[in-house]
Amino acid sequence: MNFSLNEVQLMLADSIEKFVANDYDFEQRQKYSDSETGYSKQVWQTFAELGWTAVPFSEDDGGFDGGPVDMMVVMERVGRGLVVEPYLANIVLAGGVLKRAASPAQKEKWLQPMMAGELQCALAFFEAQARYDINNVETTARQDGDAWILNGNKGYVLNGGNAELIIVPARTSGDPANEAGIALFAVASDADGISIRDYATIDGQRAAEISLQDVSALELIGDADDGYAVLKAAVDDATLAICAEAVGIMTVLTEKTIEYAKSRVQFGVPISSFQALQHRMVDMYTACEQSRSLMMWAAMTCADDPAAINALKYQIGKAGKQVGEEAVQIHGGMGVTWELDVAHYFKRLTAIRHMFGSADWHLDKLAS
């Protein structure tokens, strides 16, 4: 299996790395994260102008026809820069649904403006009782003439407070745990009966709780009873994406920890000379490289073997905990201070470990 990136992918990686190095330092990131929207609209527009928002979409839809490997390239660099712009929410989650199920007219209306940076979107799929089982949907949709009326509650909606278009999975038939009977609906964020509570998350992102009370959907996306396959594919894409982001974060934490150990002097010598710490940093590096190798394998094989996603998320959960905790401990008390970027990388890595299924949950799925 060839793990080498092609020329286009190398150019994509290089362009994002240069942007992060030159225009997205930690201080700027903190400023964007603390803003009212939780990200920079100007930076998001730059993403669109550079074509990064079009990477995973087909040429027919106005994209660059990228696949899982291209998305891996983007998200690993997003992780290295600790980027807060809503790439995951817009491009991977909401975009993943639209590219698979939307009609040509719907793509023209929503997908293309989203790629152009003109429309903010979100996918509201999480429900409190479901835990990680995305087929467990209690939000209901009933048909009233030509309209669909939605009722229910959604939690942890990434970018939900900024989204103008919200894609809502709702049950049209069957029991709450059935995979059949789930449909996907486009809902306007300012529709009558919708309530959105926006909040900042521990990892510097933004999410929202959304309540739907007799909300009239804009349109049905795809088939009325067969939305689960589309939803699962989008969430699988997102799982791979955050795993790649986690690899980027682990790489930075390992590099920063090694550099700090070389400069931190104790008992008259750098602490990097202590054999016990050397062993711990080698273990960090090993966990990081094992995760990168599995990420590359999963990106290349997930289309044919969805279980590769489960294996990768398990590895990220296990390795992320190890690398994050070691980075904080070797940095000492300053490792958890607000002013040091290591603490914020650690927070984001911890959040990723629990998104779209914990390590134990994915291990159970892999075993079954």
Short mmCIF file of C-alpha atoms in Angstrom, two decimals:
data_model
loop_
_atom_site.label_atom_id
_atom_site.label_comp_id
_atom_site.label_asym_id
_atom_site.label_seq_id
_atom_site.Cartn_x
_atom_site.Cartn_y
_atom_site.Cartn_z
CA MET A 1 0.00 0.00 0.00
CA ASN A 2 1.39 3.40 -1.04
CA PHE A 3 1.19 5.94 1.79
CA SER A 4 2.74 8.76 -0.26
CA LEU A 5 0.75 11.92 -1.00
CA ASN A 6 0.45 12.98 -4.62
CA GLU A 7 1.59 16.36 -5.93
CA VAL A 8 -1.80 18.05 -5.47
CA GLN A 9 -2.13 16.78 -1.90
CA LEU A 10 1.37 17.99 -1.06
CA MET A 11 0.51 21.44 -2.45
CA LEU A 12 -2.69 21.47 -0.38
CA ALA A 13 -0.80 20.54 2.78
CA ASP A 14 1.86 23.15 2.10
CA SER A 15 -0.67 25.95 1.52
CA ILE A 16 -2.47 25.28 4.81
CA GLU A 17 0.78 24.95 6.76
CA LYS A 18 2.01 28.29 5.41
CA PHE A 19 -1.29 29.99 6.26
CA VAL A 20 -1.22 28.69 9.83
CA ALA A 21 2.45 29.65 10.28
CA ASN A 22 2.07 33.16 8.85
CA ASP A 23 -1.50 34.22 9.63
CA TYR A 24 -2.91 32.04 12.41
CA ASP A 25 -0.77 32.17 15.52
CA PHE A 26 -2.04 31.16 18.96
CA GLU A 27 -2.90 34.72 20.00
CA GLN A 28 -5.03 35.23 16.90
CA ARG A 29 -6.72 31.88 17.46
CA GLN A 30 -7.65 32.88 20.99
CA LYS A 31 -9.06 36.18 19.76
CA TYR A 32 -11.23 34.41 17.19
CA SER A 33 -12.38 31.81 19.71
CA ASP A 34 -13.41 34.48 22.22
CA SER A 35 -15.40 36.48 19.65
CA GLU A 36 -19.19 36.47 19.45
CA THR A 37 -19.25 33.96 16.59
CA GLY A 38 -16.36 31.86 17.89
CA TYR A 39 -14.44 32.15 14.63
CA SER A 40 -13.25 34.75 12.12
CA LYS A 41 -15.55 35.45 9.17
CA GLN A 42 -12.59 36.91 7.31
CA VAL A 43 -10.52 33.76 7.82
CA TRP A 44 -13.47 31.61 6.74
CA GLN A 45 -13.76 33.65 3.55
CA THR A 46 -10.05 33.10 2.97
CA PHE A 47 -10.62 29.35 3.29
CA ALA A 48 -13.25 29.59 0.56
CA GLU A 49 -11.09 31.77 -1.71
CA LEU A 50 -8.20 29.32 -1.42
CA GLY A 51 -10.50 26.44 -2.35
CA TRP A 52 -10.19 24.51 0.91
CA THR A 53 -13.96 24.48 1.44
CA ALA A 54 -14.43 22.79 -1.95
CA VAL A 55 -11.99 19.92 -1.39
CA PRO A 56 -14.40 16.99 -0.67
CA PHE A 57 -17.05 17.84 -3.27
CA SER A 58 -17.35 16.59 -6.83
CA GLU A 59 -16.36 18.65 -9.83
CA ASP A 60 -19.99 18.58 -11.00
CA ASP A 61 -20.95 20.35 -7.76
CA GLY A 62 -18.17 22.91 -8.12
CA GLY A 63 -15.63 21.13 -5.93
CA PHE A 64 -12.21 19.55 -6.36
CA ASP A 65 -13.34 15.91 -6.27
CA GLY A 66 -11.27 15.11 -3.20
CA GLY A 67 -11.61 11.90 -1.22
CA PRO A 68 -10.86 10.72 2.32
CA VAL A 69 -7.11 11.16 1.88
CA ASP A 70 -7.53 14.79 0.81
CA MET A 71 -9.79 15.41 3.81
CA MET A 72 -7.16 13.77 6.03
CA VAL A 73 -4.55 16.19 4.67
CA VAL A 74 -6.74 19.22 5.45
CA MET A 75 -7.83 18.14 8.92
CA GLU A 76 -4.37 17.16 10.13
CA ARG A 77 -3.24 20.73 9.38
CA VAL A 78 -6.38 22.11 11.02
CA GLY A 79 -5.34 20.20 14.13
CA ARG A 80 -1.77 21.48 14.03
CA GLY A 81 -3.05 25.06 13.87
CA LEU A 82 -5.81 24.48 16.45
CA VAL A 83 -8.14 26.14 13.95
CA VAL A 84 -11.57 27.15 15.30
CA GLU A 85 -13.27 27.96 11.99
CA PRO A 86 -16.29 25.62 11.48
CA TYR A 87 -14.82 23.38 8.80
CA LEU A 88 -16.03 20.18 10.45
CA ALA A 89 -19.59 21.46 10.96
CA ASN A 90 -20.02 22.99 7.52
CA ILE A 91 -17.93 21.04 5.06
CA VAL A 92 -17.72 17.56 6.58
CA LEU A 93 -21.05 17.12 8.41
CA ALA A 94 -23.62 19.33 6.68
CA GLY A 95 -21.73 19.17 3.39
CA GLY A 96 -21.48 15.39 3.71
CA VAL A 97 -25.27 15.15 3.76
CA LEU A 98 -25.85 17.65 0.96
CA LYS A 99 -23.33 16.11 -1.44
CA ARG A 100 -24.91 12.65 -1.02
CA ALA A 101 -28.64 13.35 -0.83
CA ALA A 102 -29.48 16.85 -2.04
CA SER A 103 -31.10 17.39 -5.42
CA PRO A 104 -29.32 19.53 -8.04
CA ALA A 105 -31.60 22.45 -7.15
CA GLN A 106 -30.84 22.04 -3.44
CA LYS A 107 -27.11 21.88 -4.11
CA GLU A 108 -27.30 25.09 -6.08
CA LYS A 109 -29.28 26.74 -3.30
CA TRP A 110 -27.24 25.53 -0.30
CA LEU A 111 -24.11 23.55 -1.14
CA GLN A 112 -22.54 26.02 -3.54
CA PRO A 113 -23.06 29.09 -1.29
CA MET A 114 -21.61 27.07 1.59
CA MET A 115 -18.49 26.28 -0.46
CA ALA A 116 -18.24 29.98 -1.34
CA GLY A 117 -18.24 30.89 2.35
CA GLU A 118 -21.56 32.69 2.05
CA LEU A 119 -23.80 30.27 3.98
CA GLN A 120 -23.25 28.78 7.44
CA CYS A 121 -24.70 25.28 7.97
CA ALA A 122 -24.99 22.69 10.72
CA LEU A 123 -26.07 19.07 11.11
CA ALA A 124 -28.24 18.58 14.22
CA PHE A 125 -28.05 14.81 14.72
CA PHE A 126 -27.22 14.28 18.40
CA GLU A 127 -29.99 13.49 20.91
CA ALA A 128 -29.51 13.07 24.66
CA GLN A 129 -30.98 9.58 24.95
CA ALA A 130 -29.01 8.23 21.98
CA ARG A 131 -25.49 8.55 23.39
CA TYR A 132 -23.44 7.55 20.33
CA ASP A 133 -26.12 5.60 18.42
CA ILE A 134 -27.12 8.02 15.67
CA ASN A 135 -30.03 5.80 14.60
CA ASN A 136 -31.69 6.47 17.98
CA VAL A 137 -33.86 9.39 16.85
CA GLU A 138 -36.89 10.57 18.81
CA THR A 139 -37.38 13.84 16.91
CA THR A 140 -40.49 13.32 14.78
CA ALA A 141 -41.63 14.55 11.39
CA ARG A 142 -45.24 14.42 10.23
CA GLN A 143 -46.59 15.45 6.89
CA ASP A 144 -49.22 18.18 6.78
CA GLY A 145 -50.25 18.63 3.17
CA ASP A 146 -47.07 19.56 1.31
CA ALA A 147 -45.26 20.55 4.50
CA TRP A 148 -43.27 18.53 7.03
CA ILE A 149 -43.72 19.48 10.69
CA LEU A 150 -40.85 18.71 13.09
CA ASN A 151 -40.88 18.27 16.87
CA GLY A 152 -37.99 17.31 19.13
CA ASN A 153 -34.71 18.35 20.73
CA LYS A 154 -31.13 18.24 19.47
CA GLY A 155 -27.99 18.71 21.50
CA TYR A 156 -24.34 19.56 20.87
CA VAL A 157 -25.03 20.98 17.42
CA LEU A 158 -21.65 22.16 16.17
CA ASN A 159 -21.91 25.67 14.70
CA GLY A 160 -25.60 25.62 15.59
CA GLY A 161 -25.62 29.21 16.83
CA ASN A 162 -24.12 30.59 13.61
CA ALA A 163 -25.90 28.33 11.13
CA GLU A 164 -28.48 29.79 8.79
CA LEU A 165 -29.37 26.33 7.48
CA ILE A 166 -29.78 23.42 9.89
CA ILE A 167 -30.09 19.84 8.62
CA VAL A 168 -32.27 17.85 11.02
CA PRO A 169 -32.64 14.04 11.03
CA ALA A 170 -36.17 13.18 12.16
CA ARG A 171 -38.24 10.03 12.39
CA THR A 172 -41.06 9.60 9.91
CA SER A 173 -41.88 6.02 10.96
CA GLY A 174 -40.76 3.11 13.13
CA ASP A 175 -39.42 2.81 16.67
CA PRO A 176 -36.80 5.28 17.99
CA ALA A 177 -33.91 2.82 17.63
CA ASN A 178 -34.71 1.67 14.07
CA GLU A 179 -32.38 2.55 11.23
CA ALA A 180 -35.31 2.70 8.81
CA GLY A 181 -37.77 5.55 9.00
CA ILE A 182 -35.24 8.39 9.38
CA ALA A 183 -35.43 11.36 7.02
CA LEU A 184 -33.26 14.46 6.64
CA PHE A 185 -34.82 17.92 6.56
CA ALA A 186 -33.51 21.39 5.81
CA VAL A 187 -34.67 23.90 8.42
CA ALA A 188 -34.14 27.66 8.52
CA SER A 189 -32.54 28.84 11.75
CA ASP A 190 -35.11 31.65 12.05
CA ALA A 191 -38.16 29.43 11.46
CA ASP A 192 -41.18 29.79 13.72
CA GLY A 193 -41.05 27.36 16.65
CA ILE A 194 -37.29 26.88 16.71
CA SER A 195 -35.25 27.76 19.79
CA ILE A 196 -31.45 27.87 19.71
CA ARG A 197 -29.20 28.21 22.76
CA ASP A 198 -25.64 28.88 21.67
CA TYR A 199 -22.70 28.23 24.01
CA ALA A 200 -18.92 27.96 24.07
CA THR A 201 -17.42 24.50 24.55
CA ILE A 202 -14.43 23.60 26.71
CA ASP A 203 -12.18 23.15 23.66
CA GLY A 204 -12.66 26.66 22.24
CA GLN A 205 -15.39 25.72 19.77
CA ARG A 206 -19.09 26.65 19.76
CA ALA A 207 -22.18 24.44 19.81
CA ALA A 208 -25.90 24.81 20.50
CA GLU A 209 -28.94 23.14 21.98
CA ILE A 210 -31.88 23.26 19.57
CA SER A 211 -35.56 22.78 20.36
CA LEU A 212 -38.14 22.22 17.60
CA GLN A 213 -41.82 22.80 18.32
CA ASP A 214 -44.10 22.44 15.31
CA VAL A 215 -41.36 23.73 13.01
CA SER A 216 -42.13 23.67 9.31
CA ALA A 217 -39.14 22.31 7.37
CA LEU A 218 -37.96 24.10 4.26
CA GLU A 219 -37.53 20.91 2.25
CA LEU A 220 -36.96 17.18 2.54
CA ILE A 221 -33.43 16.14 1.56
CA GLY A 222 -33.37 12.74 -0.14
CA ASP A 223 -35.93 10.01 0.56
CA ALA A 224 -38.52 10.23 3.33
CA ASP A 225 -37.58 6.95 5.06
CA ASP A 226 -34.00 6.25 4.03
CA GLY A 227 -31.84 9.00 5.53
CA TYR A 228 -29.87 6.84 7.94
CA ALA A 229 -27.35 5.61 5.36
CA VAL A 230 -26.58 9.20 4.35
CA LEU A 231 -26.34 10.31 7.97
CA LYS A 232 -24.01 7.45 8.91
CA ALA A 233 -21.74 8.14 5.93
CA ALA A 234 -21.47 11.82 6.91
CA VAL A 235 -20.70 10.95 10.55
CA ASP A 236 -18.11 8.38 9.43
CA ASP A 237 -16.47 11.11 7.35
CA ALA A 238 -16.50 13.38 10.38
CA THR A 239 -14.99 10.67 12.58
CA LEU A 240 -12.11 10.21 10.15
CA ALA A 241 -11.74 14.01 9.99
CA ILE A 242 -11.42 14.51 13.75
CA CYS A 243 -9.01 11.57 13.97
CA ALA A 244 -6.79 13.34 11.43
CA GLU A 245 -7.18 16.54 13.45
CA ALA A 246 -6.13 14.61 16.57
CA VAL A 247 -3.00 13.31 14.82
CA GLY A 248 -2.08 16.91 13.99
CA ILE A 249 -2.61 17.91 17.63
CA MET A 250 -0.59 14.95 18.98
CA THR A 251 2.24 15.82 16.61
CA VAL A 252 2.39 19.39 17.90
CA LEU A 253 2.17 18.30 21.55
CA THR A 254 5.03 15.84 21.04
CA GLU A 255 7.19 18.44 19.29
CA LYS A 256 6.50 21.11 21.92
CA THR A 257 7.16 18.72 24.79
CA ILE A 258 10.52 17.61 23.36
CA GLU A 259 11.53 21.22 22.72
CA TYR A 260 10.51 22.27 26.24
CA ALA A 261 12.44 19.38 27.79
CA LYS A 262 15.58 20.52 25.96
CA SER A 263 15.29 24.07 27.34
CA ARG A 264 13.99 23.40 30.87
CA VAL A 265 16.94 23.15 33.26
CA GLN A 266 16.73 21.30 36.57
CA PHE A 267 19.66 20.36 38.84
CA GLY A 268 21.93 22.18 36.41
CA VAL A 269 21.03 20.10 33.34
CA PRO A 270 18.18 20.03 30.78
CA ILE A 271 15.42 17.67 31.89
CA SER A 272 15.69 16.02 28.45
CA SER A 273 18.81 14.32 29.81
CA PHE A 274 16.76 12.38 32.39
CA GLN A 275 16.34 8.84 31.16
CA ALA A 276 12.85 8.42 32.65
CA LEU A 277 11.59 11.46 30.72
CA GLN A 278 13.35 10.29 27.56
CA HIS A 279 11.41 7.03 27.74
CA ARG A 280 8.12 8.89 28.21
CA MET A 281 8.77 11.19 25.24
CA VAL A 282 9.73 8.21 23.06
CA ASP A 283 6.40 6.62 24.04
CA MET A 284 4.62 9.84 23.02
CA TYR A 285 6.36 9.82 19.65
CA THR A 286 5.59 6.13 19.11
CA ALA A 287 1.89 6.59 19.93
CA CYS A 288 1.73 9.54 17.55
CA GLU A 289 3.36 7.68 14.66
CA GLN A 290 1.22 4.58 15.20
CA SER A 291 -1.85 6.79 15.04
CA ARG A 292 -0.62 8.45 11.85
CA SER A 293 -0.01 5.10 10.16
CA LEU A 294 -3.46 3.82 11.10
CA MET A 295 -5.01 7.10 9.96
CA MET A 296 -3.44 6.72 6.51
CA TRP A 297 -4.62 3.11 6.29
CA ALA A 298 -8.15 4.04 7.34
CA ALA A 299 -8.33 6.92 4.86
CA MET A 300 -7.36 4.58 2.03
CA THR A 301 -9.58 1.64 3.02
CA CYS A 302 -12.65 3.10 4.77
CA ALA A 303 -14.72 3.10 1.56
CA ASP A 304 -14.44 -0.69 1.38
CA ASP A 305 -14.08 -1.45 5.10
CA PRO A 306 -16.07 0.87 7.40
CA ALA A 307 -14.64 -0.98 10.42
CA ALA A 308 -11.36 0.85 9.70
CA ILE A 309 -13.01 3.95 11.18
CA ASN A 310 -13.78 2.06 14.40
CA ALA A 311 -10.19 0.83 14.64
CA LEU A 312 -8.81 4.32 14.06
CA LYS A 313 -11.09 6.03 16.60
CA TYR A 314 -10.12 3.45 19.22
CA GLN A 315 -6.43 4.11 18.56
CA ILE A 316 -6.95 7.89 18.71
CA GLY A 317 -8.82 7.60 21.99
CA LYS A 318 -6.07 5.52 23.58
CA ALA A 319 -3.10 7.40 22.13
CA GLY A 320 -4.69 10.83 22.58
CA LYS A 321 -5.07 10.27 26.30
CA GLN A 322 -1.46 9.14 26.61
CA VAL A 323 0.07 11.95 24.55
CA GLY A 324 -2.10 14.68 26.03
CA GLU A 325 -1.49 13.72 29.65
CA GLU A 326 2.24 13.25 29.15
CA ALA A 327 2.55 16.66 27.48
CA VAL A 328 0.81 18.36 30.38
CA GLN A 329 2.78 16.46 33.05
CA ILE A 330 6.20 17.05 31.51
CA HIS A 331 5.41 20.77 31.17
CA GLY A 332 4.48 20.78 34.85
CA GLY A 333 2.01 23.26 36.36
CA MET A 334 2.29 25.62 33.39
CA GLY A 335 0.91 22.81 31.21
CA VAL A 336 -2.64 23.64 32.32
CA THR A 337 -2.42 27.44 32.29
CA TRP A 338 -4.67 29.48 30.01
CA GLU A 339 -1.72 31.37 28.55
CA LEU A 340 0.10 28.26 27.27
CA ASP A 341 -1.12 26.74 24.01
CA VAL A 342 -0.37 23.21 25.25
CA ALA A 343 -3.38 23.41 27.58
CA HIS A 344 -5.69 24.29 24.68
CA TYR A 345 -4.33 21.52 22.46
CA PHE A 346 -4.95 19.14 25.37
CA LYS A 347 -8.54 20.36 25.78
CA ARG A 348 -9.32 19.92 22.09
CA LEU A 349 -7.71 16.47 22.05
CA THR A 350 -9.77 15.45 25.08
CA ALA A 351 -12.99 16.63 23.42
CA ILE A 352 -12.14 14.71 20.24
CA ARG A 353 -11.71 11.51 22.24
CA HIS A 354 -15.40 11.64 23.14
CA MET A 355 -16.87 12.93 19.87
CA PHE A 356 -18.72 10.47 17.62
CA GLY A 357 -18.04 7.60 20.00
CA SER A 358 -15.51 6.91 22.75
CA ALA A 359 -12.65 4.44 22.38
CA ASP A 360 -14.59 1.76 24.28
CA TRP A 361 -17.69 2.28 22.14
CA HIS A 362 -15.72 1.91 18.91
CA LEU A 363 -13.90 -1.13 20.27
CA ASP A 364 -17.27 -2.78 20.89
CA LYS A 365 -18.35 -1.94 17.34
CA LEU A 366 -15.09 -3.31 15.94
CA ALA A 367 -15.44 -6.53 17.94
CA SER A 368 -19.00 -7.06 16.76
#
